[in-house]
Coordinates of C-alpha atoms in Angstrom, one line a residue:
E189 CA 61.6 -20.2 69.0
D190 CA 57.9 -20.2 69.3
E191 CA 57.4 -17.9 66.9
E192 CA 59.5 -19.5 64.9
D193 CA 57.8 -23.3 64.6
D194 CA 54.9 -21.4 64.1
E195 CA 55.7 -19.3 60.8
E196 CA 57.2 -22.7 59.8
D197 CA 54.1 -24.4 60.6
G198 CA 52.0 -21.7 58.7
E199 CA 54.5 -21.8 55.1
G200 CA 53.9 -26.1 55.7
L201 CA 50.0 -25.3 56.1
D202 CA 50.2 -23.2 53.3
H203 CA 52.1 -26.2 50.8
E204 CA 49.8 -28.5 51.9
D205 CA 46.4 -25.5 50.6
A206 CA 48.8 -24.6 47.5
D207 CA 49.3 -28.5 46.7
E208 CA 45.5 -29.4 47.1
H209 CA 44.9 -25.8 45.1
E210 CA 46.8 -27.4 42.5
E211 CA 45.5 -30.9 42.9
E212 CA 41.7 -29.0 42.0
G213 CA 43.3 -27.2 39.0
T214 CA 44.6 -30.2 37.6
T215 CA 41.8 -31.8 37.5
K216 CA 39.6 -29.2 36.2
E217 CA 41.8 -29.3 33.4
K218 CA 41.5 -33.1 33.2
K219 CA 37.9 -32.4 32.8
K220 CA 38.1 -29.6 29.9
K221 CA 40.0 -31.6 28.6
K222 CA 38.1 -34.5 28.5
K223 CA 34.8 -31.7 27.2
Q224 CA 37.4 -30.7 24.5
P225 CA 37.2 -32.9 21.5
N226 CA 40.2 -33.7 19.4
N227 CA 39.7 -32.3 15.5
I228 CA 40.5 -35.3 13.4
V229 CA 41.1 -34.9 9.7
L230 CA 39.0 -36.3 7.5
T231 CA 40.3 -38.5 5.1
A232 CA 39.1 -40.5 2.1
S233 CA 39.8 -43.4 4.0
L234 CA 38.3 -42.8 7.2
L235 CA 35.3 -41.6 5.6
A236 CA 34.3 -44.8 3.7
E237 CA 34.4 -46.3 7.1
I238 CA 32.1 -44.3 8.5
Q239 CA 29.1 -45.2 5.8
Q240 CA 29.9 -48.2 5.8
S241 CA 29.0 -48.6 10.0
A242 CA 26.2 -46.1 9.1
L243 CA 24.6 -47.3 5.4
K244 CA 25.3 -51.3 5.5
E245 CA 25.8 -51.7 8.9
F246 CA 22.9 -49.3 10.4
S247 CA 25.1 -48.2 13.6
L248 CA 24.2 -45.7 15.7
N249 CA 27.5 -44.6 16.7
G250 CA 28.5 -45.0 13.1
L251 CA 25.0 -42.6 12.4
K252 CA 26.5 -40.5 15.1
K253 CA 30.0 -40.0 13.3
L254 CA 27.9 -38.7 10.0
I255 CA 25.9 -36.7 11.9
V256 CA 28.9 -34.6 13.2
A257 CA 31.1 -34.9 9.7
F258 CA 28.1 -33.8 8.6
R259 CA 28.4 -30.7 11.0
S260 CA 31.7 -30.1 10.3
A261 CA 31.2 -29.6 7.0
C262 CA 27.7 -27.3 7.8
H263 CA 30.0 -25.1 9.5
L264 CA 34.0 -25.3 7.5
H265 CA 34.4 -21.7 7.2
E266 CA 32.4 -19.9 10.1
D267 CA 34.8 -18.3 13.2
A268 CA 35.5 -20.5 16.1
D269 CA 33.6 -17.8 18.2
I270 CA 30.1 -18.6 16.3
E271 CA 30.2 -22.0 15.5
D272 CA 30.5 -22.4 19.4
A273 CA 27.4 -20.1 20.2
K274 CA 25.6 -21.6 17.9
L275 CA 26.2 -25.1 19.4
R276 CA 25.0 -23.9 22.8
R277 CA 21.9 -22.6 21.1
G278 CA 20.4 -26.4 19.8
D279 CA 23.4 -28.4 19.2
N280 CA 25.3 -30.9 21.4
H281 CA 27.8 -32.5 19.1
L282 CA 30.9 -30.1 18.9
A283 CA 32.7 -30.2 14.8
S284 CA 35.1 -32.8 15.3
Y285 CA 36.1 -33.6 12.1
T286 CA 38.4 -31.1 10.0
I287 CA 37.9 -31.5 6.6
H288 CA 40.8 -30.3 3.7
E289 CA 39.7 -31.7 0.7
S290 CA 37.3 -30.6 -1.0
S291 CA 36.3 -33.8 -3.4
L292 CA 35.9 -35.4 0.5
F293 CA 33.4 -32.5 1.3
N294 CA 31.7 -32.9 -2.2
K295 CA 31.1 -36.8 -1.3
L296 CA 30.1 -36.5 1.7
M297 CA 27.3 -33.7 1.3
L298 CA 25.9 -35.8 -1.8
F299 CA 25.9 -39.0 0.6
C300 CA 24.3 -37.7 3.5
L301 CA 21.5 -35.9 1.5
N302 CA 20.7 -39.3 -0.9
H303 CA 20.7 -41.6 1.8
I304 CA 20.3 -39.8 5.5
G305 CA 16.8 -40.8 4.9
D306 CA 17.1 -44.5 4.1
I307 CA 19.4 -44.6 7.1
F308 CA 16.8 -42.3 9.2
N309 CA 13.8 -44.6 8.2
H310 CA 15.4 -47.9 9.5
H311 CA 16.1 -47.3 12.8
L312 CA 12.6 -46.0 13.1
F313 CA 10.9 -48.6 11.0
G314 CA 12.8 -51.3 10.3
E315 CA 14.1 -52.9 6.8
V316 CA 11.7 -50.5 4.1
K317 CA 10.7 -52.5 1.0
P318 CA 11.3 -50.1 -1.7
D319 CA 8.2 -50.1 -2.6
E320 CA 6.7 -49.2 1.0
D321 CA 6.2 -45.7 1.2
V322 CA 6.2 -44.4 5.1
T323 CA 6.4 -40.5 4.2
S324 CA 3.0 -40.9 5.6
R325 CA 4.1 -42.1 9.0
D326 CA 4.1 -40.8 12.3
V327 CA 7.4 -41.5 13.0
T328 CA 7.3 -39.9 16.7
K329 CA 5.0 -43.4 17.2
S330 CA 8.0 -45.2 16.2
P331 CA 9.2 -47.3 19.9
K332 CA 12.9 -45.8 18.7
Y333 CA 12.5 -42.4 17.8
K334 CA 13.7 -41.2 21.1
K335 CA 16.9 -42.9 20.0
V336 CA 17.7 -41.0 16.9
Q337 CA 15.5 -37.7 17.8
L338 CA 18.7 -35.8 18.9
F339 CA 20.1 -37.0 15.5
I340 CA 17.2 -36.4 13.6
K341 CA 17.3 -32.6 15.3
T342 CA 21.0 -32.1 15.0
F343 CA 20.9 -33.1 11.0
I344 CA 17.5 -30.8 10.7
N345 CA 19.5 -27.6 12.2
N346 CA 22.2 -28.1 10.2
L347 CA 20.8 -28.4 7.1
L348 CA 18.6 -25.8 7.4
H349 CA 21.9 -23.8 8.2
F350 CA 23.7 -24.8 5.2
L351 CA 20.6 -24.1 3.3
G352 CA 20.8 -20.3 4.2
Q353 CA 24.3 -20.3 3.0
L354 CA 23.4 -21.7 -0.8
T355 CA 23.8 -19.3 -3.7
E356 CA 24.5 -21.8 -6.5
P357 CA 21.2 -22.6 -7.8
E358 CA 22.3 -26.6 -8.6
M359 CA 23.1 -26.9 -5.6
L360 CA 19.7 -25.3 -4.0
A361 CA 17.7 -27.5 -6.8
F362 CA 19.7 -30.7 -5.1
V363 CA 19.1 -29.7 -1.6
F364 CA 15.7 -28.7 -2.5
Q365 CA 14.3 -32.2 -4.1
R366 CA 15.9 -34.1 -0.8
V367 CA 14.5 -32.3 1.4
S368 CA 11.4 -32.6 -0.1
K369 CA 11.5 -36.6 0.8
L370 CA 12.5 -35.9 4.6
I371 CA 9.5 -34.0 5.6
H372 CA 8.2 -36.6 7.6
L373 CA 11.2 -36.4 9.7
L374 CA 10.6 -32.3 9.8
L375 CA 7.1 -32.8 11.1
P376 CA 8.0 -33.1 15.2
F377 CA 10.3 -29.9 14.7
V378 CA 8.0 -27.2 14.9
K379 CA 10.6 -24.4 14.6
A380 CA 12.9 -25.7 11.7
L381 CA 9.2 -26.5 9.8
R382 CA 8.8 -22.7 10.5
K383 CA 12.4 -21.7 9.4
L384 CA 12.6 -24.2 6.5
I385 CA 9.4 -21.7 4.9
K386 CA 10.7 -19.0 6.0
V387 CA 14.0 -19.6 3.4
T388 CA 11.9 -21.2 1.1
L389 CA 9.8 -18.3 0.2
P390 CA 12.3 -15.8 -0.4
V391 CA 14.2 -18.5 -3.3
W392 CA 10.7 -19.2 -4.4
G393 CA 9.8 -15.3 -5.4
S394 CA 13.2 -14.1 -6.3
N395 CA 15.8 -16.6 -7.4
P396 CA 16.7 -16.0 -11.1
S397 CA 16.9 -19.8 -12.2
Q398 CA 13.5 -21.6 -13.2
D399 CA 15.1 -25.0 -11.2
V400 CA 15.8 -23.8 -8.4
R401 CA 12.4 -22.2 -8.2
V402 CA 10.4 -25.5 -9.1
H403 CA 11.7 -27.1 -6.1
A404 CA 11.0 -24.5 -3.7
F405 CA 7.9 -24.6 -4.8
L406 CA 7.2 -28.2 -4.8
L407 CA 8.5 -28.1 -1.1
I408 CA 6.3 -26.0 0.2
R409 CA 3.4 -28.1 -1.4
A410 CA 4.6 -30.9 0.0
I411 CA 4.4 -28.3 3.2
A412 CA 1.5 -27.4 2.5
M413 CA -0.1 -31.2 1.8
K414 CA 1.3 -33.6 4.9
A415 CA 2.1 -31.0 7.7
P416 CA -0.4 -30.6 10.5
A417 CA -1.8 -27.2 11.5
P418 CA -0.9 -24.3 11.1
F419 CA 1.3 -24.8 8.9
P420 CA -1.1 -25.4 5.2
E421 CA -2.5 -21.6 6.6
L422 CA 1.5 -20.4 6.8
C423 CA 2.4 -21.6 3.4
L424 CA -1.2 -20.0 2.4
K425 CA -1.1 -17.2 3.5
G426 CA 3.0 -17.5 2.7
I427 CA 3.1 -17.7 -0.3
Y428 CA 0.4 -15.2 -1.5
L429 CA 2.5 -12.1 0.7
T430 CA 5.5 -13.3 -1.5
Y431 CA 4.1 -12.7 -5.0
V432 CA 2.3 -9.6 -4.0
R433 CA 6.1 -8.4 -2.5
Y434 CA 7.6 -9.4 -6.0
S435 CA 5.0 -8.8 -8.4
K436 CA 5.8 -4.7 -8.2
F437 CA 7.0 -4.5 -11.5
L438 CA 6.0 -6.0 -15.1
S439 CA 8.4 -5.9 -18.2
W440 CA 8.7 -8.7 -20.5
K441 CA 11.9 -10.0 -18.7
N442 CA 10.3 -11.0 -15.5
F443 CA 6.8 -11.8 -17.5
E444 CA 7.4 -15.1 -17.2
N445 CA 8.3 -15.4 -13.7
I446 CA 4.4 -13.6 -12.7
V447 CA 3.0 -16.1 -14.7
F448 CA 5.1 -19.1 -13.0
M449 CA 4.8 -17.2 -9.4
S450 CA 0.6 -17.2 -10.1
N451 CA 0.0 -20.8 -11.5
C452 CA 2.0 -21.7 -8.3
V453 CA 0.0 -19.5 -5.8
A454 CA -3.4 -21.1 -7.9
E455 CA -1.8 -24.4 -7.4
I456 CA -1.7 -24.0 -3.4
Y457 CA -5.2 -22.6 -2.7
G458 CA -6.6 -26.0 -4.4
I459 CA -5.0 -28.4 -1.7
D460 CA -7.7 -27.1 1.0
M461 CA -10.6 -25.2 -0.1
S462 CA -12.3 -24.4 3.0
L463 CA -9.0 -23.3 4.0
S464 CA -8.4 -21.0 0.9
Y465 CA -12.2 -19.6 1.1
Q466 CA -11.0 -17.7 4.5
H467 CA -7.7 -16.2 2.7
A468 CA -9.3 -14.9 -0.4
F469 CA -12.3 -14.0 1.3
V470 CA -10.0 -11.4 3.5
Y471 CA -7.2 -10.9 0.8
I472 CA -10.2 -9.8 -2.1
R473 CA -11.9 -8.1 0.9
Q474 CA -8.4 -5.7 1.4
M475 CA -8.8 -4.8 -2.2
G476 CA -12.2 -4.3 -2.0
I477 CA -10.9 -1.6 0.7
H478 CA -7.8 0.1 -1.6
L479 CA -10.6 0.7 -3.9
R480 CA -13.2 2.5 -1.6
N481 CA -10.5 4.5 0.1
A482 CA -9.0 5.9 -3.1
I483 CA -12.6 6.3 -4.5
I484 CA -12.7 8.8 -1.8
A485 CA -10.3 10.6 -1.4
K486 CA -9.9 11.5 -4.9
G487 CA -6.5 12.4 -5.3
K488 CA -2.7 11.7 -7.1
D489 CA -1.8 9.0 -4.1
A490 CA -4.7 7.5 -3.6
L491 CA -5.0 6.4 -7.6
Q492 CA -1.5 5.3 -7.4
A493 CA -2.8 2.7 -4.5
V494 CA -4.7 1.0 -6.9
Y495 CA -3.3 1.7 -10.5
N496 CA -0.2 0.0 -10.1
W497 CA 1.2 -3.4 -11.2
Q498 CA 1.6 -4.8 -7.8
F499 CA -2.3 -4.4 -7.7
L500 CA -3.0 -5.7 -10.7
N501 CA -1.0 -8.8 -10.6
C502 CA -3.4 -9.4 -7.6
L503 CA -6.2 -9.3 -10.1
R504 CA -4.7 -11.4 -11.7
V505 CA -3.7 -14.7 -9.4
W506 CA -7.6 -14.0 -8.0
S507 CA -9.1 -14.8 -11.9
K508 CA -7.1 -17.5 -11.9
I509 CA -7.5 -18.8 -8.5
L510 CA -11.5 -18.3 -8.9
G511 CA -12.1 -19.9 -12.6
R512 CA -9.8 -23.0 -11.4
F513 CA -11.2 -24.1 -8.2
S514 CA -14.4 -22.2 -7.4
K515 CA -17.5 -25.0 -9.2
E516 CA -18.8 -26.2 -6.3
N517 CA -17.0 -25.1 -3.5
E518 CA -17.4 -21.7 -1.7
L519 CA -15.4 -19.9 -3.3
G520 CA -17.4 -19.7 -6.5
S521 CA -19.4 -16.8 -3.8
L522 CA -16.6 -14.8 -4.7
I523 CA -16.8 -14.4 -7.9
Y524 CA -19.0 -11.9 -7.8
P525 CA -17.9 -9.6 -5.2
F526 CA -14.4 -9.8 -7.5
V527 CA -16.1 -8.8 -10.3
Q528 CA -17.6 -5.7 -9.1
I529 CA -13.9 -4.5 -7.2
T530 CA -12.6 -5.4 -11.2
F531 CA -15.0 -2.7 -12.3
G532 CA -14.6 -0.6 -9.7
V533 CA -11.3 -0.3 -10.8
L534 CA -11.9 0.4 -14.2
K535 CA -14.7 3.0 -13.3
L536 CA -12.3 5.0 -11.0
R537 CA -10.1 7.3 -13.5
P538 CA -12.1 6.3 -17.3
T539 CA -9.9 8.6 -19.8
S540 CA -8.1 7.2 -22.2
K541 CA -4.3 7.5 -20.9
Y542 CA -5.6 4.1 -19.1
Y543 CA -6.9 2.4 -21.7
P544 CA -4.0 -0.5 -21.6
L545 CA -4.6 -0.9 -17.1
R546 CA -8.5 -1.3 -19.0
F547 CA -7.7 -4.3 -20.8
H548 CA -5.8 -5.6 -18.6
C549 CA -8.6 -6.2 -15.8
I550 CA -11.1 -6.9 -19.1
R551 CA -8.7 -10.2 -19.8
F552 CA -8.5 -11.5 -16.5
L553 CA -12.5 -11.3 -16.5
N554 CA -12.1 -12.8 -20.0
E555 CA -10.4 -15.8 -18.9
L556 CA -12.8 -15.8 -15.2
A557 CA -16.0 -16.2 -17.4
A558 CA -14.4 -18.9 -20.1
S559 CA -13.4 -20.9 -16.7
T560 CA -16.8 -20.3 -15.1
H561 CA -18.8 -20.2 -17.8
V562 CA -20.4 -17.1 -15.6
F563 CA -21.6 -14.0 -17.6
I564 CA -19.5 -11.2 -17.2
P565 CA -20.8 -7.7 -18.9
V566 CA -17.0 -6.2 -20.4
A567 CA -18.8 -5.4 -24.1
P568 CA -20.2 -2.4 -22.4
Y569 CA -16.7 -1.3 -21.5
L570 CA -15.3 -2.3 -24.8
L571 CA -17.3 -0.6 -26.8
E572 CA -17.0 2.7 -24.6
V573 CA -13.7 3.0 -26.3
L574 CA -14.4 3.1 -29.7
N575 CA -17.0 5.8 -28.8
S576 CA -14.0 8.2 -27.8
S577 CA -12.6 10.9 -28.9
D578 CA -9.4 9.9 -29.4
V579 CA -9.8 7.1 -31.3
T580 CA -12.7 8.8 -33.6
K581 CA -10.8 11.6 -34.6
K582 CA -7.7 12.2 -37.2
P583 CA -5.3 11.1 -36.1
K584 CA -1.5 13.8 -35.5
P585 CA 1.3 12.7 -36.7
S586 CA 4.0 11.3 -34.9
T587 CA 7.8 9.6 -35.2
T588 CA 7.6 7.9 -31.6
K589 CA 7.9 3.9 -30.9
P590 CA 4.6 2.6 -30.6
L591 CA 2.9 1.4 -27.3
D592 CA 3.1 -1.9 -25.7
Y593 CA 0.2 -2.4 -24.7
G594 CA 1.1 -5.8 -22.9
I595 CA 3.2 -4.2 -20.7
S596 CA 1.9 -0.9 -20.1
L597 CA -0.3 0.6 -17.6
K598 CA -1.3 4.2 -19.3
V599 CA -0.2 5.9 -22.2
P600 CA 2.0 8.6 -22.4
D601 CA 1.2 12.3 -23.7
T602 CA 3.1 11.9 -26.6
L603 CA 1.0 9.6 -28.1
M604 CA -1.8 10.6 -27.3
K605 CA -4.5 10.5 -31.2
T606 CA -1.6 9.8 -32.4
K607 CA -2.4 7.1 -35.8
S608 CA -0.5 4.4 -33.6
F609 CA -2.4 4.8 -30.5
Q610 CA -5.7 4.3 -32.3
E611 CA -4.6 1.2 -34.1
G612 CA -3.3 0.0 -31.2
A613 CA -6.4 1.0 -29.1
V614 CA -8.8 -0.8 -31.6
T615 CA -7.2 -4.1 -32.3
E616 CA -7.1 -4.6 -28.5
V617 CA -10.9 -4.0 -27.9
V618 CA -11.3 -6.4 -31.3
S619 CA -9.6 -8.7 -29.6
L620 CA -10.3 -8.5 -26.6
L621 CA -14.9 -8.1 -27.7
T622 CA -13.9 -11.6 -30.0
T623 CA -12.2 -13.4 -26.6
H624 CA -15.4 -12.2 -24.3
L625 CA -18.2 -13.5 -27.5
A626 CA -16.5 -16.5 -28.0
V627 CA -16.7 -17.4 -24.7
Y628 CA -20.6 -17.2 -25.5
S629 CA -20.6 -18.8 -29.1
Q630 CA -22.4 -22.2 -27.7
S631 CA -25.2 -20.8 -26.4
I632 CA -28.6 -21.0 -27.7
A633 CA -28.8 -17.0 -27.0
F634 CA -26.4 -16.0 -28.9
P635 CA -27.5 -14.4 -31.6
E636 CA -29.3 -11.9 -28.8
L637 CA -27.0 -11.7 -26.5
S638 CA -24.4 -10.3 -29.5
L639 CA -27.4 -7.7 -31.2
P640 CA -26.2 -4.9 -29.0
A641 CA -22.8 -4.8 -29.6
V642 CA -23.6 -5.4 -33.5
M643 CA -25.4 -2.9 -33.8
F644 CA -23.6 -0.1 -32.2
L645 CA -20.3 -1.8 -33.9
K646 CA -22.1 -0.7 -37.3
K647 CA -23.3 2.5 -36.2
R648 CA -19.0 3.4 -35.6
Q649 CA -17.4 1.6 -37.7
K650 CA -18.4 4.5 -40.3
T651 CA -16.9 7.4 -38.2
L652 CA -14.0 5.1 -37.6
P653 CA -10.8 7.2 -39.4
P654 CA -10.0 4.7 -42.5
N655 CA -6.9 2.7 -40.7
V656 CA -8.7 1.1 -38.3
R657 CA -12.2 -0.3 -40.0
K658 CA -10.7 -3.2 -41.0
P659 CA -10.5 -5.5 -38.2
V660 CA -14.0 -3.7 -36.9
Q661 CA -15.5 -5.0 -40.3
Q662 CA -13.8 -8.6 -40.0
L663 CA -15.4 -9.2 -36.6
L664 CA -19.1 -8.3 -37.9
E665 CA -18.5 -10.7 -40.3
R666 CA -17.5 -13.5 -37.8
V667 CA -20.8 -12.4 -35.1
E668 CA -22.9 -12.9 -38.6
Q669 CA -21.7 -16.4 -39.2
T670 CA -21.6 -17.2 -36.0
N671 CA -25.7 -16.1 -35.6
K672 CA -26.0 -18.1 -39.4
W673 CA -25.1 -21.5 -37.3
I674 CA -26.9 -21.2 -33.8
T675 CA -30.1 -20.0 -36.1
N676 CA -29.7 -23.3 -38.3
R677 CA -28.8 -25.5 -35.0
R678 CA -32.0 -24.0 -33.2
A679 CA -34.4 -24.8 -36.3
N680 CA -33.2 -28.4 -36.0
S681 CA -34.1 -28.6 -32.4
E682 CA -37.3 -28.5 -30.9
L683 CA -36.4 -27.0 -27.1
T684 CA -37.9 -25.0 -25.6
P685 CA -37.7 -22.0 -23.1
K686 CA -38.6 -24.0 -20.1
D687 CA -36.5 -27.0 -21.2
L688 CA -34.2 -25.4 -19.3
E689 CA -31.6 -28.1 -18.8
K690 CA -31.3 -28.8 -22.7
C691 CA -31.3 -25.5 -23.3
L692 CA -27.8 -25.6 -21.2
A693 CA -26.8 -28.8 -23.0
F694 CA -27.0 -27.2 -26.0
A695 CA -23.7 -25.6 -25.8
N696 CA -21.6 -29.0 -24.9
T697 CA -21.4 -29.7 -28.7
K698 CA -18.3 -30.9 -30.9
D699 CA -18.2 -28.4 -33.3
E700 CA -16.4 -25.2 -32.9
S701 CA -18.1 -22.1 -33.4
P702 CA -16.3 -19.8 -36.5
L703 CA -16.2 -17.2 -33.7
T704 CA -14.3 -19.4 -31.2
K705 CA -11.4 -20.5 -34.3
V706 CA -11.0 -17.3 -34.6
A707 CA -10.4 -15.9 -30.5
H708 CA -8.2 -19.4 -30.3
E709 CA -5.6 -17.7 -33.6
L710 CA -6.1 -14.7 -32.0
I711 CA -5.1 -16.1 -28.8
K712 CA -2.4 -18.3 -30.2
K713 CA -1.1 -15.4 -32.2
R714 CA -0.9 -13.6 -29.1
D715 CA 1.3 -15.8 -27.1
Q716 CA 4.0 -16.2 -29.8
E717 CA 4.2 -12.5 -30.1
Q718 CA 4.6 -12.6 -26.5
S719 CA 7.3 -15.3 -26.5
N720 CA 9.0 -13.6 -29.1
K721 CA 9.5 -10.3 -27.1
I722 CA 10.6 -12.8 -24.1
A723 CA 13.1 -14.3 -26.2
A724 CA 14.0 -10.7 -27.7
E725 CA 14.9 -9.6 -24.0
L726 CA 16.9 -12.3 -23.4
E727 CA 18.6 -12.0 -26.4
K728 CA 19.5 -8.2 -25.7
K729 CA 20.3 -9.6 -21.7
Q730 CA 22.9 -11.8 -23.1
E731 CA 24.5 -9.9 -25.5
W732 CA 24.5 -7.0 -23.1
S733 CA 26.5 -9.0 -20.6
S734 CA 28.6 -10.3 -23.4
G735 CA 29.5 -6.7 -23.8
Q736 CA 29.8 -5.6 -20.4
D737 CA 32.3 -9.1 -20.4
E738 CA 34.4 -7.3 -23.5
D739 CA 34.5 -3.8 -22.2
E740 CA 35.7 -6.1 -18.7
D741 CA 38.3 -7.1 -21.1
H742 CA 39.4 -3.9 -22.6
D743 CA 39.2 -2.1 -19.0
D744 CA 42.2 -4.3 -18.0
Q745 CA 44.3 -4.1 -20.5
R746 CA 44.2 -0.6 -20.8
A747 CA 44.4 -1.3 -17.3
V748 CA 47.7 -3.0 -18.2
G749 CA 48.8 -0.6 -20.7
K750 CA 48.5 1.7 -18.4
K751 CA 50.8 -0.3 -15.8
R752 CA 53.6 -0.2 -18.5
K753 CA 53.1 3.0 -19.5
L754 CA 53.6 3.7 -16.0
E755 CA 56.4 1.0 -15.3
T756 CA 58.3 2.4 -18.4
K757 CA 58.2 5.9 -16.9
H758 CA 58.8 5.4 -13.6
A759 CA 62.1 3.2 -15.0
R760 CA 62.7 6.1 -17.4
D761 CA 62.6 8.7 -14.6
E762 CA 64.8 6.4 -12.3
S763 CA 67.7 6.5 -15.0
E764 CA 67.2 9.8 -15.4
E765 CA 67.7 10.5 -11.9
E766 CA 71.3 8.0 -12.3
D767 CA 72.1 10.4 -14.8
D768 CA 71.8 13.3 -12.4
D769 CA 73.7 11.7 -9.9
E770 CA 76.4 10.8 -11.4
Q771 CA 76.9 14.0 -13.4
D772 CA 76.4 15.7 -9.9
D773 CA 79.6 12.9 -8.7
D774 CA 81.9 13.5 -11.8
E775 CA 81.2 17.3 -10.8
E776 CA 81.9 17.0 -7.4
E777 CA 84.6 15.0 -8.1
E778 CA 86.3 17.4 -10.6
D779 CA 86.1 20.1 -7.7
D780 CA 87.7 17.7 -5.5
E781 CA 90.9 17.7 -7.9
E782 CA 91.1 21.1 -8.7
E783 CA 90.7 21.9 -4.6
E784 CA 93.6 18.9 -4.4
E785 CA 95.8 20.3 -7.4
E786 CA 95.1 24.0 -5.8
E787 CA 96.5 22.4 -2.4
V788 CA 99.6 20.5 -4.1
E789 CA 100.7 23.9 -5.7
Q790 CA 100.4 25.8 -2.4
V791 CA 102.6 23.4 -1.0
E792 CA 105.0 23.1 -3.7
E793 CA 105.2 27.1 -3.9
E794 CA 105.8 27.1 0.5
E795 CA 108.9 24.5 -0.3
K796 CA 110.3 27.2 -2.5
E797 CA 110.3 29.9 -0.7
N798 CA 111.9 27.6 2.6
E799 CA 114.6 26.6 0.1
G800 CA 115.3 30.2 -1.2
S801 CA 115.0 31.4 2.0
A802 CA 117.7 28.7 3.2
S803 CA 120.6 29.3 0.4
T804 CA 119.9 33.4 1.3
T805 CA 121.0 31.9 5.4

């Protein structure tokens, strides 16, 4: 009895413990239920209510609901596990809205991107006048910053997540445009700002839409101008390295993109001159190191490390940067090493095969000289081309397509010493020499400066092939006209060599020299030819895409035809199989009937026999 009582007491205790565990389990389940949000379906009326509360009433509760709805829209097509993992990393609000309609998604995203800045500015700085600029204020100094700090962080993190998933050009351009006006809100969040730069730079370098690339660049420029250190340095370094990464090749298809990116890099490097000098010194020195290694190694691989479009596009961008911002600042001291590096590239392999590369380098130096008015002696490297045997000898016949010097680095072996090669080389020499002399055609010393080139051209003109003598003769005539124009001006003035300032001011005249007019015409002609070639490439691309669409349509039609043939063939096979089955069934039925008839005959014969035997008995 005592043991039974103990067992009963034990059973009672077990039941009590079980009840306690059940109560604890129910409390935990209640807590979990409290933590788990209810997924609310976002409707038009609910969205209008949230917008009214957030924008018109400026309620913090309305702002919270708006941020949660925005977060739900940014993570619309993600799995729950991935979403929860991302929430643990930075977001404290669960995605508690379910969006089923695309129209509501568009309204929500447009409203947030258009008005979230005004909402945050009102909570931080109070009522803001329409003409008042609050983007230059420090948001961390606002007394209400702590109340909305979490909301700003959540919005920025989700916006960056949404930006990383976008592919449509119109949407990308719109988002970049709106984010540029929210830079003052991003400044306190270092990681988010770094991530924004990291996401924006590849879009600026590789997106096919020009509008998207422009808005991406404006965003990078806004960060470089408004963000504190080290973000300006990150923008300078990032935009140059992105330019180098996406400028490995050059053709008429991407020529405009290369020029656009080089102009963007030059504009970014004009924001802070002291910081730009540090980066320019490092990168120009790196180009010098590459050139030195190529000179020492003397191999094909070492030559390819310098003679490529990537290195040449680096020369292009630094010639623009030094030409724009080298006056009266530290960048002017880098002109000399840059020019020496460019001359070293010219002399690394001074053969006629690499004349196109030489012409590109001289064009960069002419642009730099025109911008800075620094004398750069490129004439010897141009006249050396006219002294080459590949240009002066009688051309060999050829039916190959002429070389396009605008997008070429070297001359193919099939075009060497041909008529088209000689005409193209002499045309490029005359154009570049005209541009070079036109830079100094206003100078008081132009007759003496142009004398060596004039003497060389007069001597070499007789030995050139007849098909290339005409442009050289025209250049000599223009130079003679400019010499007379300068000598007449010098005769009418009372200048002496000791009057240095007056001699420098001699070039500041509104009248253009004859050589300058010719140079402007050549530049316009060259730009027009480039635009025509780019337009032709675009037409080819459009024709190719339309042809591809037609091929796809034909392929679809062929596939449909094949499918129909297969269906008809399959139907025929099925009908034949059915016919065969019917024939087999008929044959089987005939066999069965014959067997039945034989059986009937046997039975009848047996009955007759039985009747006969009975009669005899």
